[in-house]
């Protein structure tokens, strides 16, 4: 799949990943925080029917936090056709997901640290979203979404206010709600790429090309 990397005031570049023993010495994708994201287009495999179970997960390193810092999203940049969903952080680093109309987060709220690698996962079973941080569950919330086929999928958000200032690695999308045991088993290592239920996989460690 060819993808477009959108960059604003600073380019997206590769950086050495040395903070994680499981991924040490590999490259990761770095984002400027200003209008920088990976645009995946509208692949059919990621057109999940409204409220279908799914799991989104990945590694994130935040240099700083903003009002919105997205790991993964499916939306229209100007909301001309409505949002589908967004998964990441809001209100300065609180783990959260967007239903298309409302932000949902665990209670009590969970805020991530900056300047360190964290693994975040969102497992949705069709009614409830379970949040995970570094392989451990940190809460749940009622969730729903309405798929808009015209929305593009992005690793990141869509504007300077939703794109991260930092790095990402090993972003994954599954077509079912992964269990806590599955997330705990796999969060610290790379996948093969053909695991059952895996419908989107971006190691972000190529270093060059598309």
PDB file of C-alpha atoms in Angstrom:
ATOM      1  CA  UNK A   1       0.000   0.000   0.000  1.00  0.00           C
ATOM      2  CA  UNK A   2       1.423   3.393  -0.940  1.00  0.00           C
ATOM      3  CA  UNK A   3       0.761   6.121   1.594  1.00  0.00           C
ATOM      4  CA  UNK A   4       1.254   9.862   1.696  1.00  0.00           C
ATOM      5  CA  UNK A   5       3.187  11.551   4.485  1.00  0.00           C
ATOM      6  CA  UNK A   6       1.872  15.053   5.043  1.00  0.00           C
ATOM      7  CA  UNK A   7       4.319  17.431   6.670  1.00  0.00           C
ATOM      8  CA  UNK A   8       3.976  21.027   7.742  1.00  0.00           C
ATOM      9  CA  UNK A   9       6.591  23.204   9.378  1.00  0.00           C
ATOM     10  CA  UNK A  10       8.905  20.242   9.910  1.00  0.00           C
ATOM     11  CA  UNK A  11       9.381  17.112   7.877  1.00  0.00           C
ATOM     12  CA  UNK A  12       8.640  13.597   9.073  1.00  0.00           C
ATOM     13  CA  UNK A  13      11.874  11.725   9.566  1.00  0.00           C
ATOM     14  CA  UNK A  14      13.286   8.519  11.002  1.00  0.00           C
ATOM     15  CA  UNK A  15      14.906   8.278  14.423  1.00  0.00           C
ATOM     16  CA  UNK A  16      16.676   5.491  16.273  1.00  0.00           C
ATOM     17  CA  UNK A  17      14.533   3.657  18.774  1.00  0.00           C
ATOM     18  CA  UNK A  18      16.702   2.818  21.737  1.00  0.00           C
ATOM     19  CA  UNK A  19      14.295   3.128  24.658  1.00  0.00           C
ATOM     20  CA  UNK A  20      12.555  -0.230  24.210  1.00  0.00           C
ATOM     21  CA  UNK A  21      14.545  -3.439  24.647  1.00  0.00           C
ATOM     22  CA  UNK A  22      12.189  -5.328  22.315  1.00  0.00           C
ATOM     23  CA  UNK A  23      12.654  -2.804  19.500  1.00  0.00           C
ATOM     24  CA  UNK A  24      16.131  -1.477  20.270  1.00  0.00           C
ATOM     25  CA  UNK A  25      18.218  -0.276  17.345  1.00  0.00           C
ATOM     26  CA  UNK A  26      15.282  -0.028  14.918  1.00  0.00           C
ATOM     27  CA  UNK A  27      13.943   3.050  13.186  1.00  0.00           C
ATOM     28  CA  UNK A  28      10.637   4.752  13.925  1.00  0.00           C
ATOM     29  CA  UNK A  29       8.599   7.497  12.285  1.00  0.00           C
ATOM     30  CA  UNK A  30       8.845  10.951  13.815  1.00  0.00           C
ATOM     31  CA  UNK A  31       6.195  13.679  13.514  1.00  0.00           C
ATOM     32  CA  UNK A  32       6.615  17.429  13.738  1.00  0.00           C
ATOM     33  CA  UNK A  33       3.377  18.134  15.596  1.00  0.00           C
ATOM     34  CA  UNK A  34       2.213  20.640  12.996  1.00  0.00           C
ATOM     35  CA  UNK A  35       0.079  19.236  10.187  1.00  0.00           C
ATOM     36  CA  UNK A  36       2.074  16.004   9.966  1.00  0.00           C
ATOM     37  CA  UNK A  37       0.462  12.603   9.589  1.00  0.00           C
ATOM     38  CA  UNK A  38       0.446   9.510   7.392  1.00  0.00           C
ATOM     39  CA  UNK A  39      -2.569   9.488   5.056  1.00  0.00           C
ATOM     40  CA  UNK A  40      -3.588   5.894   4.262  1.00  0.00           C
ATOM     41  CA  UNK A  41      -6.467   6.828   1.968  1.00  0.00           C
ATOM     42  CA  UNK A  42      -9.656   4.742   2.069  1.00  0.00           C
ATOM     43  CA  UNK A  43      -8.648   1.058   1.919  1.00  0.00           C
ATOM     44  CA  UNK A  44     -11.669  -1.227   1.892  1.00  0.00           C
ATOM     45  CA  UNK A  45     -10.281  -3.467   4.616  1.00  0.00           C
ATOM     46  CA  UNK A  46     -10.407  -0.533   7.053  1.00  0.00           C
ATOM     47  CA  UNK A  47     -14.038   0.305   6.246  1.00  0.00           C
ATOM     48  CA  UNK A  48     -15.386  -1.202   9.434  1.00  0.00           C
ATOM     49  CA  UNK A  49     -19.211  -1.165   9.565  1.00  0.00           C
ATOM     50  CA  UNK A  50     -20.630   1.185  12.189  1.00  0.00           C
ATOM     51  CA  UNK A  51     -20.100  -0.064  15.749  1.00  0.00           C
ATOM     52  CA  UNK A  52     -18.195  -3.159  14.590  1.00  0.00           C
ATOM     53  CA  UNK A  53     -15.688  -4.547  17.092  1.00  0.00           C
ATOM     54  CA  UNK A  54     -12.091  -3.499  16.508  1.00  0.00           C
ATOM     55  CA  UNK A  55      -8.808  -2.889  18.298  1.00  0.00           C
ATOM     56  CA  UNK A  56      -6.304  -0.094  17.671  1.00  0.00           C
ATOM     57  CA  UNK A  57      -2.882  -0.133  19.319  1.00  0.00           C
ATOM     58  CA  UNK A  58       0.613   1.245  18.947  1.00  0.00           C
ATOM     59  CA  UNK A  59       3.718   2.772  20.495  1.00  0.00           C
ATOM     60  CA  UNK A  60       3.882   6.546  21.004  1.00  0.00           C
ATOM     61  CA  UNK A  61       6.586   8.885  22.271  1.00  0.00           C
ATOM     62  CA  UNK A  62       5.256  12.382  22.997  1.00  0.00           C
ATOM     63  CA  UNK A  63       7.740  15.222  23.147  1.00  0.00           C
ATOM     64  CA  UNK A  64       4.923  17.450  24.354  1.00  0.00           C
ATOM     65  CA  UNK A  65       1.123  17.291  24.588  1.00  0.00           C
ATOM     66  CA  UNK A  66      -1.568  19.434  23.031  1.00  0.00           C
ATOM     67  CA  UNK A  67      -5.347  19.556  23.205  1.00  0.00           C
ATOM     68  CA  UNK A  68      -5.459  16.574  20.801  1.00  0.00           C
ATOM     69  CA  UNK A  69      -2.727  14.026  19.968  1.00  0.00           C
ATOM     70  CA  UNK A  70      -3.990  11.179  17.802  1.00  0.00           C
ATOM     71  CA  UNK A  71      -2.555   7.719  17.237  1.00  0.00           C
ATOM     72  CA  UNK A  72      -5.085   6.677  14.584  1.00  0.00           C
ATOM     73  CA  UNK A  73      -8.141   8.306  13.052  1.00  0.00           C
ATOM     74  CA  UNK A  74     -10.709   8.048  10.284  1.00  0.00           C
ATOM     75  CA  UNK A  75     -12.182  11.413   9.482  1.00  0.00           C
ATOM     76  CA  UNK A  76     -12.534  14.324   7.113  1.00  0.00           C
ATOM     77  CA  UNK A  77     -10.046  17.093   7.610  1.00  0.00           C
ATOM     78  CA  UNK A  78     -12.698  19.783   7.553  1.00  0.00           C
ATOM     79  CA  UNK A  79     -15.491  17.592   8.911  1.00  0.00           C
ATOM     80  CA  UNK A  80     -17.401  18.038   5.659  1.00  0.00           C
ATOM     81  CA  UNK A  81     -18.809  14.515   5.905  1.00  0.00           C
ATOM     82  CA  UNK A  82     -18.610  13.896   9.645  1.00  0.00           C
ATOM     83  CA  UNK A  83     -16.016  12.012  11.681  1.00  0.00           C
ATOM     84  CA  UNK A  84     -15.882   8.230  12.055  1.00  0.00           C
ATOM     85  CA  UNK A  85     -13.552   7.864  15.064  1.00  0.00           C
ATOM     86  CA  UNK A  86     -10.241   8.957  16.584  1.00  0.00           C
ATOM     87  CA  UNK A  87      -8.024   7.136  19.083  1.00  0.00           C
ATOM     88  CA  UNK A  88      -5.269   8.759  21.096  1.00  0.00           C
ATOM     89  CA  UNK A  89      -5.032  11.485  23.726  1.00  0.00           C
ATOM     90  CA  UNK A  90      -6.842  14.730  24.463  1.00  0.00           C
ATOM     91  CA  UNK A  91      -6.830  17.557  27.003  1.00  0.00           C
ATOM     92  CA  UNK A  92      -3.061  17.459  27.379  1.00  0.00           C
ATOM     93  CA  UNK A  93      -2.275  13.772  27.429  1.00  0.00           C
ATOM     94  CA  UNK A  94      -5.388  12.015  28.712  1.00  0.00           C
ATOM     95  CA  UNK A  95      -6.060   8.696  26.971  1.00  0.00           C
ATOM     96  CA  UNK A  96      -9.354   8.983  25.081  1.00  0.00           C
ATOM     97  CA  UNK A  97     -11.306   8.114  21.956  1.00  0.00           C
ATOM     98  CA  UNK A  98     -13.754  10.140  19.864  1.00  0.00           C
ATOM     99  CA  UNK A  99     -17.097   8.656  18.802  1.00  0.00           C
ATOM    100  CA  UNK A 100     -17.565  11.175  16.019  1.00  0.00           C
ATOM    101  CA  UNK A 101     -19.471  13.499  18.343  1.00  0.00           C
ATOM    102  CA  UNK A 102     -18.176  12.893  21.889  1.00  0.00           C
ATOM    103  CA  UNK A 103     -14.879  12.205  23.613  1.00  0.00           C
ATOM    104  CA  UNK A 104     -14.905   9.116  25.821  1.00  0.00           C
ATOM    105  CA  UNK A 105     -12.253   8.282  28.413  1.00  0.00           C
ATOM    106  CA  UNK A 106     -11.854   5.953  31.391  1.00  0.00           C
ATOM    107  CA  UNK A 107     -12.858   7.108  34.844  1.00  0.00           C
ATOM    108  CA  UNK A 108     -10.765   8.167  36.618  1.00  0.00           C
ATOM    109  CA  UNK A 109      -8.878   9.847  33.786  1.00  0.00           C
ATOM    110  CA  UNK A 110      -5.459   8.480  32.814  1.00  0.00           C
ATOM    111  CA  UNK A 111      -2.725  10.886  31.688  1.00  0.00           C
ATOM    112  CA  UNK A 112       0.413   9.654  29.924  1.00  0.00           C
ATOM    113  CA  UNK A 113       3.927  10.880  30.560  1.00  0.00           C
ATOM    114  CA  UNK A 114       5.827  12.846  27.959  1.00  0.00           C
ATOM    115  CA  UNK A 115       9.373  12.061  26.827  1.00  0.00           C
ATOM    116  CA  UNK A 116       9.040   8.308  27.230  1.00  0.00           C
ATOM    117  CA  UNK A 117       7.702   5.469  25.069  1.00  0.00           C
ATOM    118  CA  UNK A 118       4.238   4.209  25.986  1.00  0.00           C
ATOM    119  CA  UNK A 119       2.123   1.484  24.421  1.00  0.00           C
ATOM    120  CA  UNK A 120      -1.559   2.356  24.141  1.00  0.00           C
ATOM    121  CA  UNK A 121      -4.418   0.095  23.036  1.00  0.00           C
ATOM    122  CA  UNK A 122      -8.145   0.579  22.490  1.00  0.00           C
ATOM    123  CA  UNK A 123     -10.252  -2.603  22.390  1.00  0.00           C
ATOM    124  CA  UNK A 124     -13.890  -2.140  21.339  1.00  0.00           C
ATOM    125  CA  UNK A 125     -16.389  -5.015  21.578  1.00  0.00           C
ATOM    126  CA  UNK A 126     -19.306  -3.243  19.895  1.00  0.00           C
ATOM    127  CA  UNK A 127     -20.567  -1.495  23.010  1.00  0.00           C
ATOM    128  CA  UNK A 128     -17.686  -0.943  25.446  1.00  0.00           C
ATOM    129  CA  UNK A 129     -14.193   0.405  24.834  1.00  0.00           C
ATOM    130  CA  UNK A 130     -11.416  -0.904  27.081  1.00  0.00           C
ATOM    131  CA  UNK A 131      -8.270   1.203  27.385  1.00  0.00           C
ATOM    132  CA  UNK A 132      -4.794  -0.270  27.922  1.00  0.00           C
ATOM    133  CA  UNK A 133      -1.526   1.414  28.802  1.00  0.00           C
ATOM    134  CA  UNK A 134       1.746  -0.538  28.647  1.00  0.00           C
ATOM    135  CA  UNK A 135      -0.167  -3.818  28.417  1.00  0.00           C
ATOM    136  CA  UNK A 136      -2.384  -3.178  31.449  1.00  0.00           C
ATOM    137  CA  UNK A 137      -6.112  -2.268  31.441  1.00  0.00           C
ATOM    138  CA  UNK A 138      -6.751   1.215  32.809  1.00  0.00           C
ATOM    139  CA  UNK A 139     -10.522   1.530  32.450  1.00  0.00           C
ATOM    140  CA  UNK A 140     -13.563   1.301  30.199  1.00  0.00           C
ATOM    141  CA  UNK A 141     -16.213   3.538  28.683  1.00  0.00           C
ATOM    142  CA  UNK A 142     -19.340   3.150  26.570  1.00  0.00           C
ATOM    143  CA  UNK A 143     -18.464   3.755  22.926  1.00  0.00           C
ATOM    144  CA  UNK A 144     -19.987   3.848  19.436  1.00  0.00           C
ATOM    145  CA  UNK A 145     -19.092   5.128  15.990  1.00  0.00           C
ATOM    146  CA  UNK A 146     -20.688   5.705  12.617  1.00  0.00           C
ATOM    147  CA  UNK A 147     -18.508   4.709   9.673  1.00  0.00           C
ATOM    148  CA  UNK A 148     -18.339   7.317   6.909  1.00  0.00           C
ATOM    149  CA  UNK A 149     -16.835   5.626   3.858  1.00  0.00           C
ATOM    150  CA  UNK A 150     -15.611   8.925   2.396  1.00  0.00           C
ATOM    151  CA  UNK A 151     -13.377   9.569   5.422  1.00  0.00           C
ATOM    152  CA  UNK A 152      -9.684   8.841   5.016  1.00  0.00           C
ATOM    153  CA  UNK A 153      -7.660   6.814   7.494  1.00  0.00           C
ATOM    154  CA  UNK A 154      -4.658   8.485   9.083  1.00  0.00           C
ATOM    155  CA  UNK A 155      -1.834   7.594  11.405  1.00  0.00           C
ATOM    156  CA  UNK A 156      -2.275  10.778  13.357  1.00  0.00           C
ATOM    157  CA  UNK A 157      -4.989  13.379  13.214  1.00  0.00           C
ATOM    158  CA  UNK A 158      -5.710  15.856  10.463  1.00  0.00           C
ATOM    159  CA  UNK A 159      -4.525  19.287  11.656  1.00  0.00           C
ATOM    160  CA  UNK A 160      -1.785  20.780  13.772  1.00  0.00           C
ATOM    161  CA  UNK A 161      -4.109  20.507  16.765  1.00  0.00           C
ATOM    162  CA  UNK A 162      -4.509  16.726  16.486  1.00  0.00           C
ATOM    163  CA  UNK A 163      -1.151  15.544  15.114  1.00  0.00           C
ATOM    164  CA  UNK A 164       1.463  14.441  17.604  1.00  0.00           C
ATOM    165  CA  UNK A 165       4.767  16.098  18.388  1.00  0.00           C
ATOM    166  CA  UNK A 166       6.817  12.960  18.792  1.00  0.00           C
ATOM    167  CA  UNK A 167       7.262   9.463  17.370  1.00  0.00           C
ATOM    168  CA  UNK A 168       5.223   6.352  16.569  1.00  0.00           C
ATOM    169  CA  UNK A 169       5.972   2.706  15.972  1.00  0.00           C
ATOM    170  CA  UNK A 170       4.160  -0.599  15.466  1.00  0.00           C
ATOM    171  CA  UNK A 171       0.613   0.670  14.820  1.00  0.00           C
ATOM    172  CA  UNK A 172      -1.934  -2.152  14.471  1.00  0.00           C
ATOM    173  CA  UNK A 173      -5.645  -2.491  13.709  1.00  0.00           C
ATOM    174  CA  UNK A 174      -7.612  -5.694  14.362  1.00  0.00           C
ATOM    175  CA  UNK A 175     -11.125  -6.681  13.299  1.00  0.00           C
ATOM    176  CA  UNK A 176     -12.161  -7.829  16.773  1.00  0.00           C
ATOM    177  CA  UNK A 177     -11.883  -6.794  20.415  1.00  0.00           C
ATOM    178  CA  UNK A 178      -8.543  -8.141  21.611  1.00  0.00           C
ATOM    179  CA  UNK A 179      -8.502  -9.559  25.113  1.00  0.00           C
ATOM    180  CA  UNK A 180      -6.294  -8.347  27.909  1.00  0.00           C
ATOM    181  CA  UNK A 181      -4.309 -11.570  27.682  1.00  0.00           C
ATOM    182  CA  UNK A 182      -3.655 -11.064  23.958  1.00  0.00           C
ATOM    183  CA  UNK A 183      -2.540  -7.469  24.415  1.00  0.00           C
ATOM    184  CA  UNK A 184      -0.301  -8.402  27.350  1.00  0.00           C
ATOM    185  CA  UNK A 185       1.263 -11.193  25.289  1.00  0.00           C
ATOM    186  CA  UNK A 186       2.070  -9.131  22.180  1.00  0.00           C
ATOM    187  CA  UNK A 187       2.582  -5.516  23.160  1.00  0.00           C
ATOM    188  CA  UNK A 188       6.373  -5.666  23.578  1.00  0.00           C
ATOM    189  CA  UNK A 189       7.397  -7.252  20.280  1.00  0.00           C
ATOM    190  CA  UNK A 190       6.950  -6.904  16.528  1.00  0.00           C
ATOM    191  CA  UNK A 191       4.302  -8.965  14.769  1.00  0.00           C
ATOM    192  CA  UNK A 192       4.882 -11.285  11.825  1.00  0.00           C
ATOM    193  CA  UNK A 193       2.109  -9.535   9.890  1.00  0.00           C
ATOM    194  CA  UNK A 194      -0.235 -12.439   9.140  1.00  0.00           C
ATOM    195  CA  UNK A 195      -1.810 -12.892  12.567  1.00  0.00           C
ATOM    196  CA  UNK A 196      -5.535 -13.810  12.497  1.00  0.00           C
ATOM    197  CA  UNK A 197      -7.743 -10.734  12.670  1.00  0.00           C
ATOM    198  CA  UNK A 198      -4.956  -8.266  11.814  1.00  0.00           C
ATOM    199  CA  UNK A 199      -6.319  -5.900   9.130  1.00  0.00           C
ATOM    200  CA  UNK A 200      -3.902  -2.993   9.389  1.00  0.00           C
ATOM    201  CA  UNK A 201      -0.218  -3.134  10.322  1.00  0.00           C
ATOM    202  CA  UNK A 202       2.402  -0.386  10.101  1.00  0.00           C
ATOM    203  CA  UNK A 203       5.725  -1.216  11.806  1.00  0.00           C
ATOM    204  CA  UNK A 204       7.044   2.213  10.675  1.00  0.00           C
ATOM    205  CA  UNK A 205      10.589   0.861  10.718  1.00  0.00           C
ATOM    206  CA  UNK A 206      11.442   0.854   6.998  1.00  0.00           C
ATOM    207  CA  UNK A 207      13.568   3.979   7.137  1.00  0.00           C
ATOM    208  CA  UNK A 208      12.794   4.922   3.531  1.00  0.00           C
ATOM    209  CA  UNK A 209      10.303   4.419   0.693  1.00  0.00           C
ATOM    210  CA  UNK A 210       6.504   4.168   0.919  1.00  0.00           C
TER     211      UNK A 210
END
